[in-house]
Short mmCIF file of C-alpha atoms and ligand atoms in Angstrom, two decimals:
data_model
loop_
_atom_site.label_atom_id
_atom_site.label_comp_id
_atom_site.label_asym_id
_atom_site.label_seq_id
_atom_site.Cartn_x
_atom_site.Cartn_y
_atom_site.Cartn_z
CA MET F 1 196.36 -2.39 29.68
CA ARG F 2 197.34 -2.91 33.32
CA ALA F 3 199.69 -0.75 35.30
CA VAL F 4 200.44 -0.43 39.07
CA VAL F 5 199.73 3.31 39.81
CA ARG F 6 199.88 5.72 42.87
CA ASP F 7 198.50 9.19 43.29
CA ARG F 8 200.17 10.12 46.55
CA TYR F 9 203.12 9.35 48.51
CA GLY F 10 203.04 6.38 51.23
CA PRO F 11 203.23 2.79 52.03
CA VAL F 12 202.12 0.13 49.88
CA ASP F 13 198.45 0.83 50.72
CA VAL F 14 198.69 3.77 48.21
CA LEU F 15 199.06 1.43 45.06
CA ARG F 16 196.30 -0.21 43.30
CA VAL F 17 196.40 -2.05 39.96
CA ALA F 18 194.69 0.26 36.94
CA ALA F 19 193.35 0.02 33.52
CA VAL F 20 195.70 2.66 31.68
CA GLU F 21 196.29 3.75 27.88
CA GLN F 22 198.42 1.71 25.72
CA PRO F 23 201.51 3.51 25.34
CA GLU F 24 202.71 5.08 21.99
CA PRO F 25 206.14 5.34 21.40
CA GLY F 26 207.33 8.88 20.80
CA PRO F 27 210.74 9.76 19.17
CA GLY F 28 213.62 8.05 20.63
CA GLU F 29 211.25 5.63 22.68
CA ALA F 30 210.30 2.02 22.65
CA VAL F 31 207.42 0.02 23.97
CA VAL F 32 208.50 -3.12 25.83
CA ARG F 33 206.05 -6.08 26.63
CA VAL F 34 207.10 -6.90 30.18
CA ALA F 35 207.84 -10.19 30.60
CA ALA F 36 209.10 -10.10 34.45
CA ALA F 37 209.82 -7.60 36.78
CA SER F 38 211.49 -7.58 40.06
CA LEU F 39 211.21 -5.63 43.39
CA ASN F 40 213.93 -3.63 45.04
CA THR F 41 214.12 -1.43 48.33
CA ALA F 42 214.49 1.59 45.88
CA ASP F 43 210.77 0.87 45.08
CA LEU F 44 209.66 1.32 48.56
CA ASP F 45 211.54 4.49 48.70
CA HIS F 46 210.02 5.81 45.55
CA LEU F 47 206.51 5.15 47.11
CA LEU F 48 207.24 6.84 50.50
CA GLY F 49 209.04 9.82 48.50
CA ARG F 50 212.26 9.16 50.38
CA PRO F 51 214.51 10.65 51.18
CA ARG F 52 212.42 13.84 51.37
CA VAL F 53 214.99 16.13 49.50
CA ALA F 54 214.21 13.86 46.49
CA ARG F 55 210.86 15.41 46.09
CA VAL F 56 212.16 18.44 44.89
CA ALA F 57 212.47 16.31 41.90
CA THR F 58 209.90 13.94 42.20
CA GLY F 59 207.02 16.26 43.39
CA LEU F 60 206.84 18.30 46.55
CA VAL F 61 203.35 17.46 47.81
CA ARG F 62 202.26 14.84 45.18
CA PRO F 63 204.37 12.36 42.90
CA THR F 64 204.63 13.79 39.44
CA ASN F 65 205.25 10.11 38.32
CA ARG F 66 202.15 7.63 39.13
CA ARG F 67 204.15 4.49 37.65
CA VAL F 68 206.27 1.94 40.04
CA GLY F 69 208.77 -0.62 39.08
CA LEU F 70 212.56 -0.58 38.24
CA ASP F 71 213.84 -3.83 37.09
CA VAL F 72 212.18 -5.01 33.99
CA ALA F 73 213.05 -7.87 31.26
CA GLY F 74 210.90 -8.24 28.12
CA THR F 75 210.34 -7.72 24.19
CA VAL F 76 210.41 -4.88 22.37
CA GLU F 77 206.85 -4.42 20.71
CA ARG F 78 207.04 -1.21 18.85
CA VAL F 79 209.67 1.58 18.50
CA GLY F 80 209.45 5.23 17.92
CA PRO F 81 210.04 6.80 14.40
CA ASP F 82 213.75 7.40 14.50
CA VAL F 83 214.69 4.39 16.58
CA THR F 84 217.11 2.46 14.87
CA SER F 85 219.03 0.67 17.57
CA LEU F 86 216.02 -1.77 18.31
CA ARG F 87 213.41 -3.46 16.47
CA ALA F 88 210.26 -5.09 17.55
CA GLY F 89 210.73 -8.76 18.96
CA ASP F 90 214.38 -7.86 20.53
CA ARG F 91 214.73 -9.07 23.81
CA VAL F 92 215.90 -6.37 26.42
CA TRP F 93 216.27 -5.65 30.25
CA ALA F 94 216.80 -2.54 32.04
CA ASP F 95 216.84 -0.84 35.64
CA LEU F 96 214.06 1.87 34.98
CA PHE F 97 215.39 4.16 37.82
CA ASP F 98 216.40 7.03 35.36
CA SER F 99 213.70 6.31 33.12
CA GLY F 100 210.51 6.80 34.42
CA HIS F 101 210.09 3.72 36.57
CA GLY F 102 206.72 1.76 35.27
CA ALA F 103 208.05 -2.04 35.13
CA LEU F 104 204.99 -3.06 37.14
CA ALA F 105 202.57 -3.27 33.93
CA ASP F 106 202.00 -5.06 30.82
CA ARG F 107 203.93 -2.50 29.12
CA VAL F 108 206.27 0.00 29.58
CA CYS F 109 207.07 3.03 27.38
CA VAL F 110 210.97 3.98 27.92
CA PRO F 111 213.82 5.90 25.85
CA ALA F 112 215.38 3.16 23.72
CA SER F 113 218.67 4.29 25.26
CA ALA F 114 217.78 2.80 28.52
CA LEU F 115 217.41 -0.82 27.09
CA SER F 116 220.20 -3.25 26.86
CA PRO F 117 220.21 -6.36 24.68
CA LEU F 118 219.31 -9.35 26.73
CA PRO F 119 221.34 -12.87 25.62
CA GLU F 120 219.02 -15.60 24.44
CA HIS F 121 220.45 -17.99 27.17
CA ILE F 122 219.34 -15.92 29.63
CA SER F 123 215.52 -16.10 30.87
CA PHE F 124 213.49 -13.12 31.28
CA GLU F 125 212.86 -14.33 35.15
CA HIS F 126 216.58 -14.51 35.85
CA ALA F 127 217.19 -11.36 33.99
CA ALA F 128 214.67 -9.22 35.98
CA THR F 129 216.06 -10.24 39.15
CA ALA F 130 219.48 -8.47 38.45
CA PRO F 131 219.89 -4.81 36.81
CA HIS F 132 219.21 -2.74 39.77
CA SER F 133 220.56 -4.55 42.84
CA GLY F 134 223.16 -6.90 40.79
CA SER F 135 224.57 -3.35 39.55
CA LEU F 136 224.86 -1.86 43.12
CA ALA F 137 226.56 -5.02 44.04
CA LEU F 138 229.15 -5.11 40.93
CA GLN F 139 229.70 -1.26 41.38
CA GLY F 140 230.27 -1.49 45.07
CA LEU F 141 232.72 -4.29 45.01
CA ARG F 142 234.36 -2.27 42.09
CA ALA F 143 234.72 0.60 44.64
CA ALA F 144 236.48 -1.43 46.97
CA GLY F 145 239.05 -2.17 44.38
CA PRO F 146 239.55 -5.44 42.87
CA VAL F 147 238.72 -8.52 45.08
CA ARG F 148 241.35 -10.74 44.86
CA PRO F 149 241.44 -14.65 45.20
CA GLY F 150 241.56 -15.58 49.42
CA GLU F 151 240.67 -12.04 50.55
CA ARG F 152 238.19 -11.94 53.42
CA VAL F 153 235.27 -9.86 52.51
CA LEU F 154 232.34 -8.98 54.69
CA VAL F 155 228.67 -8.03 53.40
CA ASN F 156 226.63 -6.72 56.42
CA GLY F 157 223.09 -6.78 55.51
CA ALA F 158 223.85 -9.48 53.01
CA GLY F 159 219.99 -11.14 53.02
CA GLY F 160 218.50 -8.26 51.35
CA CYS F 161 218.22 -7.29 47.41
CA VAL F 162 221.86 -6.28 47.09
CA GLY F 163 223.49 -8.68 49.44
CA PRO F 164 222.80 -11.93 47.59
CA PHE F 165 224.44 -10.50 44.36
CA ALA F 166 227.72 -9.29 46.41
CA VAL F 167 228.01 -12.58 47.87
CA GLN F 168 228.03 -14.48 45.00
CA ILE F 169 230.17 -11.82 43.16
CA ALA F 170 232.57 -11.77 45.82
CA LYS F 171 232.59 -16.00 45.95
CA ALA F 172 233.18 -15.80 41.95
CA ARG F 173 236.42 -13.71 42.52
CA GLY F 174 237.72 -16.39 45.16
CA ALA F 175 236.93 -14.48 47.95
CA GLU F 176 236.50 -16.03 51.70
CA VAL F 177 232.81 -14.66 52.56
CA THR F 178 231.27 -13.56 55.63
CA ALA F 179 227.85 -12.75 55.54
CA VAL F 180 225.87 -10.77 58.27
CA ASP F 181 222.14 -10.59 58.66
CA HIS F 182 219.23 -11.68 61.18
CA GLY F 183 219.07 -15.30 62.01
CA ASP F 184 216.25 -16.43 59.50
CA LYS F 185 218.23 -15.38 56.48
CA LEU F 186 221.31 -17.44 57.29
CA ALA F 187 220.42 -20.58 55.75
CA PHE F 188 219.59 -18.83 52.74
CA LEU F 189 223.17 -16.98 52.85
CA ARG F 190 224.81 -20.28 53.32
CA GLU F 191 223.17 -21.91 50.14
CA LEU F 192 224.21 -18.58 48.48
CA GLY F 193 227.79 -19.82 49.14
CA ALA F 194 228.64 -17.67 52.05
CA ASP F 195 231.74 -19.14 53.98
CA GLU F 196 230.54 -18.10 57.43
CA VAL F 197 227.13 -16.41 58.49
CA ILE F 198 226.45 -14.35 61.35
CA ASP F 199 223.29 -13.32 63.15
CA HIS F 200 223.71 -9.46 63.87
CA ARG F 201 221.07 -9.82 66.76
CA HIS F 202 223.71 -11.93 68.64
CA GLU F 203 226.99 -10.95 67.41
CA ASP F 204 228.48 -7.29 66.59
CA ILE F 205 230.76 -7.89 63.99
CA THR F 206 232.78 -4.84 64.74
CA ARG F 207 233.47 -6.04 68.42
CA SER F 208 234.30 -9.86 67.49
CA GLY F 209 237.97 -9.41 66.87
CA ARG F 210 237.59 -10.38 63.13
CA ARG F 211 239.47 -8.34 60.49
CA PHE F 212 238.27 -8.32 56.87
CA ASP F 213 240.05 -6.90 53.73
CA VAL F 214 237.00 -5.75 52.19
CA VAL F 215 233.84 -4.32 54.09
CA LEU F 216 230.46 -4.00 51.53
CA ASP F 217 228.16 -2.20 54.16
CA ILE F 218 224.50 -2.52 52.78
CA ALA F 219 222.92 -2.51 56.46
CA ASP F 220 224.87 0.80 57.55
CA THR F 221 224.39 0.05 61.26
CA ARG F 222 227.89 1.38 62.68
CA SER F 223 229.74 4.51 62.83
CA VAL F 224 233.25 5.07 61.04
CA VAL F 225 235.23 4.40 64.16
CA ALA F 226 233.26 1.10 64.70
CA VAL F 227 233.89 -0.21 61.09
CA ARG F 228 237.24 0.70 61.16
CA ARG F 229 237.73 -1.93 64.06
CA CYS F 230 236.79 -4.77 61.61
CA LEU F 231 239.42 -3.80 58.66
CA ALA F 232 242.56 -5.39 58.42
CA PRO F 233 245.43 -3.27 57.64
CA GLY F 234 244.79 -2.01 54.24
CA GLY F 235 241.30 -3.06 54.20
CA ARG F 236 238.81 -1.19 52.37
CA TYR F 237 235.02 -0.13 53.54
CA VAL F 238 232.43 0.87 50.97
CA LEU F 239 229.04 2.15 52.08
CA ILE F 240 226.01 0.96 49.99
CA ALA F 241 223.29 2.37 51.88
CA ARG F 242 222.30 5.79 51.44
CA ARG F 243 220.98 7.14 54.71
CA MET F 244 221.63 10.87 54.69
CA GLY F 245 223.46 11.40 58.16
CA SER F 246 225.41 8.23 57.94
CA PHE F 247 226.37 8.81 54.25
CA ALA F 248 227.73 12.25 55.13
CA GLU F 249 229.51 10.65 58.09
CA LYS F 250 231.43 7.84 55.93
CA ALA F 251 232.04 10.39 52.91
CA LEU F 252 233.58 12.97 54.89
CA LEU F 253 234.89 11.30 57.90
CA GLY F 254 235.77 8.09 56.34
CA PRO F 255 238.81 9.39 54.18
CA VAL F 256 240.19 11.23 57.60
CA VAL F 257 239.91 7.88 59.59
CA GLY F 258 241.12 5.75 56.72
CA ALA F 259 244.18 7.98 56.12
CA LEU F 260 244.95 7.73 59.77
CA THR F 261 244.85 4.18 60.08
CA GLY F 262 245.95 2.69 56.65
CA THR F 263 242.87 1.71 55.58
CA ARG F 264 240.25 3.11 52.91
CA ILE F 265 236.84 4.20 54.15
CA GLY F 266 234.12 5.98 51.82
CA THR F 267 231.20 5.84 49.37
CA PHE F 268 230.99 5.82 45.85
CA ALA F 269 229.14 7.57 42.90
CA TRP F 270 226.39 5.12 41.73
CA HIS F 271 225.48 4.91 37.93
CA PRO F 272 222.39 2.88 37.27
CA ASN F 273 221.75 0.98 34.24
CA ARG F 274 225.12 1.08 32.78
CA ARG F 275 225.32 -0.94 29.90
CA ALA F 276 228.62 -2.12 30.67
CA ASP F 277 227.24 -3.60 33.99
CA LEU F 278 224.49 -5.34 32.40
CA ALA F 279 226.89 -7.15 30.46
CA GLU F 280 228.98 -8.20 33.06
CA LEU F 281 225.77 -9.27 34.92
CA ALA F 282 225.02 -11.41 31.79
CA GLY F 283 228.37 -13.16 31.95
CA LEU F 284 227.91 -13.88 35.60
CA LEU F 285 224.35 -15.13 35.04
CA ALA F 286 225.32 -17.44 32.00
CA SER F 287 228.22 -19.02 33.75
CA GLY F 288 226.50 -19.98 36.84
CA ALA F 289 228.72 -17.69 39.08
CA VAL F 290 225.48 -15.87 40.06
CA ARG F 291 222.29 -17.90 40.35
CA PRO F 292 219.43 -15.47 40.78
CA ARG F 293 217.29 -16.47 44.12
CA ILE F 294 213.70 -16.03 43.72
CA ASP F 295 211.69 -15.67 46.80
CA ARG F 296 208.05 -15.62 45.20
CA ARG F 297 206.17 -14.80 41.83
CA TYR F 298 203.24 -12.92 41.93
CA SER F 299 200.94 -12.11 38.78
CA LEU F 300 200.36 -8.39 37.88
CA ASP F 301 196.93 -8.24 39.52
CA ASP F 302 198.78 -9.34 42.93
CA ALA F 303 201.37 -6.89 42.52
CA VAL F 304 200.49 -4.53 45.55
CA GLU F 305 200.80 -8.06 47.55
CA ALA F 306 204.26 -8.58 45.84
CA LEU F 307 205.47 -4.94 47.47
CA ARG F 308 204.04 -6.13 50.59
CA ARG F 309 206.20 -9.18 50.89
CA LEU F 310 209.19 -6.99 50.17
CA ALA F 311 208.08 -4.47 52.66
CA SER F 312 207.78 -7.22 55.25
CA GLY F 313 211.61 -7.83 55.06
CA GLU F 314 210.84 -11.61 54.94
CA ALA F 315 211.89 -12.60 51.61
CA SER F 316 214.92 -14.40 50.90
CA GLY F 317 215.75 -13.54 47.31
CA LYS F 318 213.99 -11.45 44.74
CA VAL F 319 210.32 -10.87 44.60
CA LEU F 320 209.17 -11.05 40.91
CA VAL F 321 205.91 -9.81 39.03
CA VAL F 322 204.97 -11.60 36.08
CA PRO F 323 202.41 -10.15 34.17
N1 NAP O 1 224.91 3.44 46.79
C1 NAP O 1 223.84 4.06 46.10
O1 NAP O 1 224.02 4.98 45.30
C2 NAP O 1 222.72 3.61 46.64
C3 NAP O 1 221.53 3.51 45.30
C4 NAP O 1 220.62 3.12 45.47
C5 NAP O 1 220.00 2.39 46.23
N2 NAP O 1 221.09 2.43 47.23
C6 NAP O 1 220.88 1.69 48.76
O2 NAP O 1 220.89 0.55 48.85
C7 NAP O 1 220.46 -0.10 49.89
C8 NAP O 1 219.46 -1.05 49.31
O3 NAP O 1 220.11 -2.59 49.65
P1 NAP O 1 219.25 -3.58 49.75
O4 NAP O 1 218.03 -3.52 48.91
O5 NAP O 1 219.92 -4.98 49.79
O6 NAP O 1 218.62 -3.72 51.20
P2 NAP O 1 217.58 -4.09 51.98
O7 NAP O 1 216.87 -5.30 51.03
O8 NAP O 1 216.74 -3.55 52.99
O9 NAP O 1 218.82 -5.38 52.81
C9 NAP O 1 219.40 -4.93 53.87
C10 NAP O 1 219.42 -6.34 54.64
O10 NAP O 1 220.19 -5.68 56.16
C11 NAP O 1 219.46 -6.48 56.90
N3 NAP O 1 219.59 -5.87 58.35
C12 NAP O 1 218.83 -4.88 58.99
N4 NAP O 1 219.66 -4.36 60.02
C13 NAP O 1 220.71 -5.06 60.16
C14 NAP O 1 222.03 -5.25 61.13
N5 NAP O 1 222.06 -4.35 62.23
N6 NAP O 1 223.02 -5.98 60.45
C15 NAP O 1 223.19 -6.69 59.53
N7 NAP O 1 222.10 -6.68 58.70
C16 NAP O 1 220.65 -5.91 58.94
C17 NAP O 1 218.31 -6.39 56.44
O11 NAP O 1 217.25 -7.21 57.50
P3 NAP O 1 215.76 -6.95 57.62
O12 NAP O 1 215.00 -7.25 56.66
O13 NAP O 1 215.58 -7.79 59.02
O14 NAP O 1 215.82 -5.75 58.26
C18 NAP O 1 218.23 -6.87 55.33
O15 NAP O 1 218.21 -8.25 54.98
C19 NAP O 1 219.42 1.04 50.51
O16 NAP O 1 220.07 1.44 51.79
C20 NAP O 1 219.40 2.10 49.52
O17 NAP O 1 219.62 3.56 50.06
C21 NAP O 1 222.25 2.92 47.39
#
């Protein structure tokens, strides 16, 4: 079978599509035939070995894990001897962040506990868009406290992988959504349902005089003091991005500035691939409240091109790899 592999850290050029051995499920494992996989910014971080401190776990000089790809949807093909929760033929989906990656392949062998059942009425392609970035959007909005109807929500960096989920989920909760990204993405953000779109190249939202009840910050471009300026009294700011310095600033200084100004500024503890989150996402997909946006589909043989497309920053919606 085919899989996307890498032997060293680096940009997309380190990848190739190779013939690898068919996986054999061990105890507690299942082999999934991949129907669709989608790409995330975290795949690019995984390739580059970023942040560098993560290499303590992933291999100091060379990556110990050669495989790539987080979001997967497909069918269980075989299960290990003691697996009772799954059977061959079951439809499943997962974010493989904590389970060895490897979605960019014909098949992937993972712990059976990482796989959630995928309802019949959700297509594999739609399912594959959501586990990683959809869960981040859900957990970020949850950390901001329940978003109430009529609240003003700002999504900063709305045009990437996480933002389109955040915009649509906030709209589904009745919020008035402002989405910030660069000009080429604004039409796409309007299509997603954003009430107002702002080009960060022409306007600094933190100096616009506008105030928001909730700020979900994916782009992470401003300091705690600056983000405080666009929070309404009692407003809540949650940082999604994970740049080390800025994360430390928002995690340590945020609560202090928040306490002094009657707002809440902070980060949140991310839990990848939570079954309850996937069930909530399934409900949002099934109801049409979240409509997955697919930028382009690539075959597995062209998966390296797919990652180039993601790295270019030009994609509007998720980039899919369909073996
Ligand atoms: N919270 C956690 O525990 C956790 C876990 C995993 C991942 N993450 C983080 O989640 C983030 C991934 O989100 P993502 O995949 O949606 O990122 P992304 O695809 O890179 O999207 C970020 C968007 O922000 C835009 N942008 C760039 N500069 C901006 C500015 N000054 N103002 C407004 N928008 C701007 C980008 O446009 P361009 O394409 O033009 O740059 C892009 O559309 C990463 O930072 C990752 O570290 C967090």
